[in-house]
Tab-separated table of N, CA and C in Angstrom:
chain	number	residue	atom	x	y	z
A	434	MET	N	9.935	-13.784	12.246
A	434	MET	CA	8.663	-13.706	11.562
A	434	MET	C	8.431	-14.988	10.782
A	435	THR	N	7.340	-15.597	11.099
A	435	THR	CA	6.933	-16.786	10.357
A	435	THR	C	5.451	-16.657	10.025
A	436	TYR	N	5.078	-17.275	8.936
A	436	TYR	CA	3.697	-17.222	8.473
A	436	TYR	C	2.759	-17.842	9.500
A	437	ASP	N	1.607	-17.193	9.707
A	437	ASP	CA	0.579	-17.693	10.618
A	437	ASP	C	-0.760	-17.630	9.891
A	438	LYS	N	-1.301	-18.774	9.571
A	438	LYS	CA	-2.535	-18.882	8.774
A	438	LYS	C	-3.703	-18.110	9.385
A	439	ARG	N	-3.727	-17.963	10.694
A	439	ARG	CA	-4.827	-17.242	11.350
A	439	ARG	C	-4.964	-15.822	10.815
A	440	PHE	N	-3.847	-15.176	10.546
A	440	PHE	CA	-3.890	-13.796	10.061
A	440	PHE	C	-4.383	-13.718	8.616
A	441	MET	N	-4.041	-14.723	7.807
A	441	MET	CA	-4.566	-14.743	6.436
A	441	MET	C	-6.071	-14.986	6.463
A	442	GLU	N	-6.533	-15.788	7.413
A	442	GLU	CA	-7.976	-16.008	7.549
A	442	GLU	C	-8.697	-14.700	7.874
A	443	ILE	N	-8.079	-13.852	8.675
A	443	ILE	CA	-8.663	-12.540	8.986
A	443	ILE	C	-8.673	-11.665	7.736
A	444	ALA	N	-7.595	-11.715	6.961
A	444	ALA	CA	-7.539	-10.946	5.711
A	444	ALA	C	-8.642	-11.397	4.747
A	445	VAL	N	-8.857	-12.692	4.653
A	445	VAL	CA	-9.910	-13.226	3.788
A	445	VAL	C	-11.287	-12.785	4.289
A	446	ALA	N	-11.487	-12.814	5.597
A	446	ALA	CA	-12.763	-12.357	6.163
A	446	ALA	C	-12.984	-10.875	5.870
A	447	GLU	N	-11.931	-10.079	5.957
A	447	GLU	CA	-12.024	-8.653	5.607
A	447	GLU	C	-12.416	-8.487	4.147
A	448	ALA	N	-11.761	-9.239	3.276
A	448	ALA	CA	-12.078	-9.170	1.846
A	448	ALA	C	-13.539	-9.532	1.603
A	449	ARG	N	-13.994	-10.567	2.262
A	449	ARG	CA	-15.380	-11.016	2.104
A	449	ARG	C	-16.360	-9.939	2.585
A	450	THR	N	-16.044	-9.270	3.681
A	450	THR	CA	-16.876	-8.177	4.180
A	450	THR	C	-17.005	-7.093	3.122
A	451	GLY	N	-15.883	-6.753	2.499
A	451	GLY	CA	-15.903	-5.738	1.454
A	451	GLY	C	-16.702	-6.155	0.241
A	452	VAL	N	-16.537	-7.390	-0.191
A	452	VAL	CA	-17.263	-7.891	-1.365
A	452	VAL	C	-18.756	-7.909	-1.081
A	453	LEU	N	-19.154	-8.474	0.042
A	453	LEU	CA	-20.579	-8.581	0.377
A	453	LEU	C	-21.219	-7.212	0.595
A	454	GLY	N	-20.427	-6.253	1.066
A	454	GLY	CA	-20.945	-4.910	1.288
A	454	GLY	C	-20.916	-4.030	0.051
A	455	GLY	N	-20.345	-4.532	-1.046
A	455	GLY	CA	-20.237	-3.737	-2.258
A	455	GLY	C	-19.205	-2.623	-2.138
A	456	HIS	N	-18.202	-2.820	-1.276
A	456	HIS	CA	-17.203	-1.782	-1.018
A	456	HIS	C	-16.128	-1.717	-2.089
A	457	GLY	N	-15.887	-2.839	-2.772
A	457	GLY	CA	-14.839	-2.902	-3.785
A	457	GLY	C	-14.438	-4.342	-4.036
A	458	GLY	N	-13.239	-4.515	-4.578
A	458	GLY	CA	-12.748	-5.838	-4.943
A	458	GLY	C	-12.442	-6.723	-3.751
A	459	PRO	N	-12.075	-7.989	-4.031
A	459	PRO	CA	-11.878	-9.004	-2.984
A	459	PRO	C	-10.500	-8.937	-2.330
A	460	PHE	N	-10.192	-7.767	-1.801
A	460	PHE	CA	-8.852	-7.555	-1.268
A	460	PHE	C	-8.928	-7.139	0.200
A	461	GLY	N	-8.385	-7.991	1.059
A	461	GLY	CA	-8.331	-7.705	2.488
A	461	GLY	C	-6.901	-7.801	2.967
A	462	ALA	N	-6.601	-7.101	4.053
A	462	ALA	CA	-5.236	-7.104	4.581
A	462	ALA	C	-5.249	-6.927	6.093
A	463	VAL	N	-4.195	-7.439	6.723
A	463	VAL	CA	-4.040	-7.350	8.168
A	463	VAL	C	-2.601	-6.966	8.484
A	464	VAL	N	-2.418	-5.928	9.288
A	464	VAL	CA	-1.095	-5.536	9.763
A	464	VAL	C	-0.907	-6.177	11.138
A	465	VAL	N	0.224	-6.875	11.293
A	465	VAL	CA	0.519	-7.639	12.501
A	465	VAL	C	1.866	-7.189	13.063
A	466	LYS	N	1.929	-7.079	14.386
A	466	LYS	CA	3.210	-6.790	15.043
A	466	LYS	C	3.329	-7.667	16.277
A	467	ASP	N	4.442	-8.337	16.400
A	467	ASP	CA	4.704	-9.213	17.552
A	467	ASP	C	3.574	-10.207	17.786
A	468	GLY	N	3.038	-10.741	16.694
A	468	GLY	CA	1.996	-11.758	16.802
A	468	GLY	C	0.616	-11.237	17.140
A	469	GLU	N	0.430	-9.927	17.119
A	469	GLU	CA	-0.860	-9.323	17.439
A	469	GLU	C	-1.375	-8.517	16.253
A	470	VAL	N	-2.674	-8.595	15.989
A	470	VAL	CA	-3.280	-7.788	14.932
A	470	VAL	C	-3.307	-6.337	15.381
A	471	ILE	N	-2.711	-5.478	14.570
A	471	ILE	CA	-2.749	-4.037	14.836
A	471	ILE	C	-3.976	-3.439	14.158
A	472	ALA	N	-4.194	-3.819	12.901
A	472	ALA	CA	-5.344	-3.298	12.156
A	472	ALA	C	-5.640	-4.203	10.970
A	473	ALA	N	-6.880	-4.185	10.561
A	473	ALA	CA	-7.318	-4.928	9.384
A	473	ALA	C	-8.083	-3.963	8.485
A	474	GLY	N	-8.027	-4.216	7.210
A	474	GLY	CA	-8.742	-3.367	6.269
A	474	GLY	C	-9.101	-4.140	5.019
A	475	HIS	N	-9.937	-3.524	4.211
A	475	HIS	CA	-10.303	-4.141	2.944
A	475	HIS	C	-10.500	-3.064	1.885
A	476	ASN	N	-10.626	-3.491	0.662
A	476	ASN	CA	-10.793	-2.574	-0.454
A	476	ASN	C	-12.085	-1.787	-0.272
A	477	CYS	N	-11.955	-0.457	-0.237
A	477	CYS	CA	-13.104	0.438	-0.082
A	477	CYS	C	-13.140	1.467	-1.210
A	478	VAL	N	-12.637	1.080	-2.380
A	478	VAL	CA	-12.581	1.984	-3.534
A	478	VAL	C	-13.981	2.488	-3.887
A	479	VAL	N	-14.931	1.595	-3.980
A	479	VAL	CA	-16.302	1.962	-4.358
A	479	VAL	C	-16.986	2.696	-3.210
A	480	LEU	N	-16.880	2.163	-2.013
A	480	LEU	CA	-17.534	2.753	-0.846
A	480	LEU	C	-17.082	4.189	-0.609
A	481	ASN	N	-15.774	4.438	-0.688
A	481	ASN	CA	-15.225	5.750	-0.348
A	481	ASN	C	-15.017	6.659	-1.554
A	482	HIS	N	-15.327	6.152	-2.749
A	482	HIS	CA	-15.038	6.919	-3.974
A	482	HIS	C	-13.580	7.352	-3.947
A	483	ASP	N	-12.691	6.376	-3.705
A	483	ASP	CA	-11.269	6.640	-3.492
A	483	ASP	C	-10.467	5.532	-4.167
A	484	SER	N	-9.883	5.850	-5.315
A	484	SER	CA	-9.139	4.846	-6.073
A	484	SER	C	-7.914	4.327	-5.327
A	485	THR	N	-7.480	4.997	-4.276
A	485	THR	CA	-6.304	4.565	-3.520
A	485	THR	C	-6.648	3.708	-2.307
A	486	CYS	N	-7.914	3.494	-2.034
A	486	CYS	CA	-8.286	2.777	-0.814
A	486	CYS	C	-8.331	1.262	-1.055
A	487	HIS	N	-7.174	0.727	-1.421
A	487	HIS	CA	-7.022	-0.720	-1.557
A	487	HIS	C	-6.926	-1.332	-0.159
A	488	GLY	N	-7.061	-2.632	-0.072
A	488	GLY	CA	-7.049	-3.304	1.225
A	488	GLY	C	-5.792	-3.037	2.038
A	489	GLU	N	-4.637	-3.114	1.381
A	489	GLU	CA	-3.380	-2.884	2.096
A	489	GLU	C	-3.286	-1.445	2.588
A	490	VAL	N	-3.669	-0.502	1.733
A	490	VAL	CA	-3.610	0.913	2.118
A	490	VAL	C	-4.570	1.181	3.277
A	491	ASP	N	-5.758	0.611	3.221
A	491	ASP	CA	-6.735	0.781	4.303
A	491	ASP	C	-6.163	0.247	5.620
A	492	ALA	N	-5.568	-0.937	5.583
A	492	ALA	CA	-4.997	-1.531	6.804
A	492	ALA	C	-3.811	-0.716	7.314
A	493	ILE	N	-2.967	-0.244	6.398
A	493	ILE	CA	-1.812	0.566	6.800
A	493	ILE	C	-2.279	1.864	7.446
A	494	ARG	N	-3.242	2.538	6.828
A	494	ARG	CA	-3.756	3.797	7.397
A	494	ARG	C	-4.287	3.577	8.807
A	495	LYS	N	-5.055	2.513	8.990
A	495	LYS	CA	-5.629	2.217	10.311
A	495	LYS	C	-4.536	1.879	11.328
A	496	ALA	N	-3.537	1.109	10.903
A	496	ALA	CA	-2.448	0.735	11.820
A	496	ALA	C	-1.652	1.960	12.239
A	497	GLU	N	-1.360	2.834	11.292
A	497	GLU	CA	-0.589	4.033	11.625
A	497	GLU	C	-1.366	4.944	12.569
A	498	GLN	N	-2.662	5.045	12.357
A	498	GLN	CA	-3.480	5.853	13.266
A	498	GLN	C	-3.513	5.230	14.662
A	499	LYS	N	-3.668	3.927	14.720
A	499	LYS	CA	-3.736	3.254	16.019
A	499	LYS	C	-2.419	3.398	16.780
A	500	LEU	N	-1.309	3.251	16.074
A	500	LEU	CA	0.005	3.336	16.721
A	500	LEU	C	0.534	4.762	16.787
A	501	MET	N	-0.182	5.713	16.173
A	501	MET	CA	0.200	7.130	16.160
A	501	MET	C	1.604	7.331	15.581
A	502	THR	N	1.854	6.690	14.434
A	502	THR	CA	3.148	6.799	13.773
A	502	THR	C	2.975	6.517	12.286
A	503	PHE	N	3.924	6.988	11.484
A	503	PHE	CA	3.935	6.641	10.070
A	503	PHE	C	4.975	5.551	9.807
A	504	ASP	N	5.581	5.028	10.855
A	504	ASP	CA	6.639	4.040	10.740
A	504	ASP	C	6.189	2.708	11.332
A	505	LEU	N	5.925	1.756	10.475
A	505	LEU	CA	5.459	0.442	10.924
A	505	LEU	C	6.592	-0.586	10.929
A	506	SER	N	7.794	-0.122	11.253
A	506	SER	CA	8.929	-1.041	11.372
A	506	SER	C	8.574	-2.154	12.350
A	507	GLY	N	8.975	-3.363	12.001
A	507	GLY	CA	8.698	-4.508	12.859
A	507	GLY	C	7.351	-5.144	12.582
A	508	CYS	N	6.559	-4.536	11.712
A	508	CYS	CA	5.256	-5.099	11.364
A	508	CYS	C	5.369	-5.972	10.123
A	509	GLU	N	4.390	-6.800	9.944
A	509	GLU	CA	4.235	-7.582	8.729
A	509	GLU	C	2.792	-7.419	8.268
A	510	ILE	N	2.544	-7.717	6.987
A	510	ILE	CA	1.201	-7.573	6.464
A	510	ILE	C	0.795	-8.853	5.753
A	511	TYR	N	-0.419	-9.254	6.004
A	511	TYR	CA	-1.043	-10.395	5.337
A	511	TYR	C	-2.091	-9.828	4.397
A	512	THR	N	-2.086	-10.266	3.148
A	512	THR	CA	-3.018	-9.721	2.176
A	512	THR	C	-3.509	-10.813	1.239
A	513	THR	N	-4.746	-10.690	0.821
A	513	THR	CA	-5.349	-11.730	-0.006
A	513	THR	C	-4.747	-11.792	-1.397
A	514	SER	N	-4.019	-10.749	-1.797
A	514	SER	CA	-3.414	-10.747	-3.123
A	514	SER	C	-2.039	-10.101	-3.086
A	515	GLU	N	-1.192	-10.529	-3.997
A	515	GLU	CA	0.100	-9.876	-4.188
A	515	GLU	C	-0.142	-8.384	-4.355
A	516	PRO	N	0.559	-7.543	-3.635
A	516	PRO	CA	0.281	-6.106	-3.693
A	516	PRO	C	0.512	-5.516	-5.091
A	517	CYS	N	-0.399	-4.661	-5.489
A	517	CYS	CA	-0.230	-3.914	-6.728
A	517	CYS	C	0.936	-2.940	-6.532
A	518	PRO	N	1.412	-2.293	-7.586
A	518	PRO	CA	2.539	-1.374	-7.419
A	518	PRO	C	2.286	-0.268	-6.389
A	519	MET	N	1.074	0.280	-6.345
A	519	MET	CA	0.784	1.336	-5.369
A	519	MET	C	0.868	0.788	-3.943
A	520	CYS	N	0.269	-0.362	-3.717
A	520	CYS	CA	0.265	-0.939	-2.374
A	520	CYS	C	1.664	-1.376	-1.955
A	521	LEU	N	2.424	-1.917	-2.893
A	521	LEU	CA	3.787	-2.301	-2.569
A	521	LEU	C	4.593	-1.071	-2.174
A	522	ALA	N	4.399	0.022	-2.885
A	522	ALA	CA	5.089	1.263	-2.523
A	522	ALA	C	4.656	1.728	-1.135
A	523	ALA	N	3.363	1.649	-0.827
A	523	ALA	CA	2.878	2.048	0.502
A	523	ALA	C	3.493	1.167	1.588
A	524	ILE	N	3.604	-0.120	1.317
A	524	ILE	CA	4.217	-1.050	2.268
A	524	ILE	C	5.668	-0.671	2.514
A	525	LEU	N	6.375	-0.345	1.441
A	525	LEU	CA	7.774	0.059	1.579
A	525	LEU	C	7.896	1.371	2.348
A	526	TRP	N	7.054	2.366	2.015
A	526	TRP	CA	7.100	3.656	2.721
A	526	TRP	C	6.786	3.494	4.201
A	527	ALA	N	5.930	2.528	4.539
A	527	ALA	CA	5.564	2.299	5.942
A	527	ALA	C	6.615	1.474	6.690
A	528	ASN	N	7.629	0.989	5.988
A	528	ASN	CA	8.700	0.177	6.587
A	528	ASN	C	8.220	-1.171	7.104
A	529	ILE	N	7.204	-1.717	6.460
A	529	ILE	CA	6.721	-3.047	6.836
A	529	ILE	C	7.752	-4.079	6.389
A	530	ALA	N	8.094	-4.991	7.295
A	530	ALA	CA	9.228	-5.892	7.088
A	530	ALA	C	8.926	-7.101	6.207
A	531	LYS	N	7.682	-7.545	6.150
A	531	LYS	CA	7.375	-8.790	5.436
A	531	LYS	C	5.952	-8.741	4.912
A	532	VAL	N	5.759	-9.292	3.713
A	532	VAL	CA	4.438	-9.380	3.088
A	532	VAL	C	4.126	-10.846	2.836
A	533	TYR	N	2.986	-11.295	3.334
A	533	TYR	CA	2.472	-12.626	3.036
A	533	TYR	C	1.222	-12.428	2.181
A	534	TYR	N	1.169	-13.048	0.997
A	534	TYR	CA	0.014	-12.849	0.121
A	534	TYR	C	-0.525	-14.171	-0.395
A	535	GLY	N	-1.792	-14.131	-0.807
A	535	GLY	CA	-2.454	-15.318	-1.334
A	535	GLY	C	-2.416	-15.376	-2.844
A	536	CYS	N	-3.297	-14.649	-3.503
A	536	CYS	CA	-3.400	-14.675	-4.960
A	536	CYS	C	-2.304	-13.827	-5.606
A	537	THR	N	-2.073	-14.055	-6.892
A	537	THR	CA	-1.047	-13.330	-7.635
A	537	THR	C	-1.670	-12.188	-8.444
A	538	LEU	N	-0.818	-11.333	-8.994
A	538	LEU	CA	-1.307	-10.271	-9.878
A	538	LEU	C	-1.999	-10.866	-11.101
A	539	ASN	N	-1.527	-12.009	-11.574
A	539	ASN	CA	-2.192	-12.674	-12.697
A	539	ASN	C	-3.573	-13.179	-12.297
A	540	ASP	N	-3.729	-13.626	-11.057
A	540	ASP	CA	-5.058	-14.013	-10.569
A	540	ASP	C	-5.983	-12.805	-10.582
A	541	ASN	N	-5.462	-11.648	-10.186
A	541	ASN	CA	-6.257	-10.414	-10.204
A	541	ASN	C	-6.741	-10.117	-11.615
A	542	GLU	N	-5.842	-10.302	-12.580
A	542	GLU	CA	-6.174	-10.036	-13.975
A	542	GLU	C	-7.318	-10.938	-14.441
A	543	MET	N	-7.334	-12.178	-13.970
A	543	MET	CA	-8.376	-13.127	-14.381
A	543	MET	C	-9.764	-12.698	-13.912
A	544	ILE	N	-9.843	-11.862	-12.869
A	544	ILE	CA	-11.151	-11.396	-12.405
A	544	ILE	C	-11.399	-9.933	-12.771
A	545	GLY	N	-10.570	-9.410	-13.697
A	545	GLY	CA	-10.857	-8.097	-14.261
A	545	GLY	C	-10.063	-6.919	-13.735
A	546	PHE	N	-9.019	-7.149	-12.940
A	546	PHE	CA	-8.228	-6.043	-12.408
A	546	PHE	C	-6.968	-5.851	-13.253
A	547	ARG	N	-6.468	-4.604	-13.328
A	547	ARG	CA	-5.399	-4.228	-14.252
A	547	ARG	C	-4.028	-4.122	-13.607
A	548	ASP	N	-3.784	-4.774	-12.511
A	548	ASP	CA	-2.527	-4.647	-11.777
A	548	ASP	C	-1.302	-4.937	-12.642
A	549	VAL	N	-1.378	-5.973	-13.474
A	549	VAL	CA	-0.242	-6.349	-14.318
A	549	VAL	C	0.089	-5.215	-15.280
A	550	GLU	N	-0.938	-4.579	-15.832
A	550	GLU	CA	-0.733	-3.443	-16.739
A	550	GLU	C	0.037	-2.326	-16.036
A	551	PHE	N	-0.338	-2.020	-14.810
A	551	PHE	CA	0.335	-0.955	-14.065
A	551	PHE	C	1.761	-1.337	-13.709
A	552	GLU	N	1.971	-2.610	-13.400
A	552	GLU	CA	3.315	-3.076	-13.089
A	552	GLU	C	4.238	-2.841	-14.283
A	553	HIS	N	3.740	-3.068	-15.498
A	553	HIS	CA	4.549	-2.838	-16.704
A	553	HIS	C	4.919	-1.363	-16.843
A	554	VAL	N	3.998	-0.471	-16.533
A	554	VAL	CA	4.290	0.967	-16.628
A	554	VAL	C	5.372	1.351	-15.625
A	555	ILE	N	5.323	0.775	-14.437
A	555	ILE	CA	6.322	1.075	-13.413
A	555	ILE	C	7.705	0.578	-13.855
A	556	ILE	N	7.758	-0.596	-14.438
A	556	ILE	CA	9.023	-1.217	-14.815
A	556	ILE	C	9.575	-0.664	-16.131
A	557	ASP	N	8.709	-0.403	-17.085
A	557	ASP	CA	9.123	-0.047	-18.439
A	557	ASP	C	9.295	1.463	-18.600
A	558	GLU	N	10.532	1.900	-18.744
A	558	GLU	CA	10.836	3.326	-18.861
A	558	GLU	C	10.139	3.954	-20.063
A	559	ALA	N	10.044	3.238	-21.171
A	559	ALA	CA	9.385	3.762	-22.367
A	559	ALA	C	7.889	3.986	-22.108
A	560	ALA	N	7.262	3.099	-21.354
A	560	ALA	CA	5.843	3.253	-21.037
A	560	ALA	C	5.617	4.470	-20.144
A	561	ARG	N	6.554	4.736	-19.249
A	561	ARG	CA	6.445	5.898	-18.365
A	561	ARG	C	6.643	7.202	-19.127
A	562	ALA	N	7.422	7.158	-20.208
A	562	ALA	CA	7.758	8.378	-20.949
A	562	ALA	C	6.509	9.111	-21.432
A	563	GLY	N	5.484	8.402	-21.834
A	563	GLY	CA	4.246	9.039	-22.281
A	563	GLY	C	3.393	9.564	-21.145
A	564	LEU	N	3.677	9.127	-19.940
A	564	LEU	CA	2.899	9.517	-18.767
A	564	LEU	C	3.522	10.691	-18.027
A	565	LEU	N	4.826	10.673	-17.869
A	565	LEU	CA	5.529	11.662	-17.051
A	565	LEU	C	6.151	12.760	-17.911
A	566	GLU	N	5.980	13.993	-17.463
A	566	GLU	CA	6.561	15.140	-18.163
A	566	GLU	C	6.999	16.162	-17.117
A	567	GLN	N	8.274	16.513	-17.109
A	567	GLN	CA	8.824	17.404	-16.085
A	567	GLN	C	8.749	18.863	-16.529
A	568	HIS	N	8.368	19.761	-15.587
A	568	HIS	CA	8.314	21.201	-15.826
A	568	HIS	C	8.616	21.947	-14.528
A	569	ASP	N	9.173	23.139	-14.633
A	569	ASP	CA	9.339	24.090	-13.530
A	569	ASP	C	10.093	23.522	-12.336
A	570	ARG	N	11.169	22.797	-12.621
A	570	ARG	CA	11.973	22.203	-11.552
A	570	ARG	C	12.519	23.269	-10.608
A	571	GLU	N	13.029	24.351	-11.146
A	571	GLU	CA	13.627	25.390	-10.295
A	571	GLU	C	12.600	25.961	-9.319
A	572	MET	N	11.383	26.203	-9.791
A	572	MET	CA	10.330	26.720	-8.922
A	572	MET	C	10.043	25.723	-7.794
A	573	CYS	N	9.962	24.468	-8.149
A	573	CYS	CA	9.651	23.440	-7.161
A	573	CYS	C	10.807	23.216	-6.197
A	574	LEU	N	12.035	23.380	-6.676
A	574	LEU	CA	13.193	23.260	-5.792
A	574	LEU	C	13.171	24.324	-4.702
A	575	GLY	N	12.519	25.452	-4.953
A	575	GLY	CA	12.415	26.500	-3.940
A	575	GLY	C	11.779	25.983	-2.662
A	576	VAL	N	10.667	25.295	-2.787
A	576	VAL	CA	10.000	24.768	-1.590
A	576	VAL	C	10.803	23.615	-0.992
A	577	PHE	N	11.514	22.853	-1.836
A	577	PHE	CA	12.400	21.807	-1.315
A	577	PHE	C	13.481	22.438	-0.440
A	578	ASN	N	14.048	23.517	-0.900
A	578	ASN	CA	15.097	24.200	-0.133
A	578	ASN	C	14.546	24.768	1.172
A	579	GLU	N	13.332	25.304	1.142
A	579	GLU	CA	12.701	25.794	2.375
A	579	GLU	C	12.562	24.661	3.384
A	580	TYR	N	12.117	23.525	2.907
A	580	TYR	CA	11.969	22.359	3.775
A	580	TYR	C	13.323	21.930	4.337
A	581	ASN	N	14.313	21.893	3.480
A	581	ASN	CA	15.637	21.430	3.886
A	581	ASN	C	16.250	22.309	4.972
A	582	GLN	N	15.853	23.569	5.048
A	582	GLN	CA	16.394	24.482	6.051
A	582	GLN	C	15.671	24.399	7.393
A	583	LYS	N	14.576	23.673	7.459
A	583	LYS	CA	13.852	23.516	8.722
A	583	LYS	C	14.661	22.667	9.694
A	584	ASN	N	14.561	23.000	10.961
A	584	ASN	CA	15.236	22.209	11.987
A	584	ASN	C	14.433	20.972	12.385
A	585	ASP	N	13.131	21.032	12.180
A	585	ASP	CA	12.256	19.938	12.626
A	585	ASP	C	11.759	19.078	11.480
A	586	LYS	N	12.515	18.984	10.404
A	586	LYS	CA	12.067	18.195	9.257
A	586	LYS	C	12.099	16.705	9.565
A	587	ILE	N	11.282	15.998	8.858
A	587	ILE	CA	11.198	14.556	8.998
A	587	ILE	C	11.642	13.940	7.680
A	588	ASN	N	12.685	13.161	7.731
A	588	ASN	CA	13.153	12.443	6.540
A	588	ASN	C	12.831	10.979	6.703
A	589	TYR	N	12.155	10.430	5.727
A	589	TYR	CA	11.821	9.010	5.788
A	589	TYR	C	11.846	8.385	4.447
């Protein structure tokens, strides 16, 4: 895997489509496998009324649908910005092998996005303490145990 500027140009074009269409922020992404574009996406938070529809997530969803799998092993993603914590987690869950990005989280902050703030909450245990509160573990473990006893479970 080596960087190919053509794919970043597609990510930028996706971002521009989203910005000009009023779909959301300037974030575009392209999922690539074996030198071929699998899917491209852009931020559609405003368009879809969906706070999770960032450019990377949109591209990942489209790629998984096209390939009929939730496992994008062997793929790489090109994105106009360093992935926010949610998008980075989605990239990891999808098993994407490499991320190429343009702007940084600090660049995002300069245009009004809060990615750096969220990154601190993810990293800082004290910041998470006010957000997360555990209850009814035993009840929830019941459904975990039901799942664990299935023969056709999927672990990923």
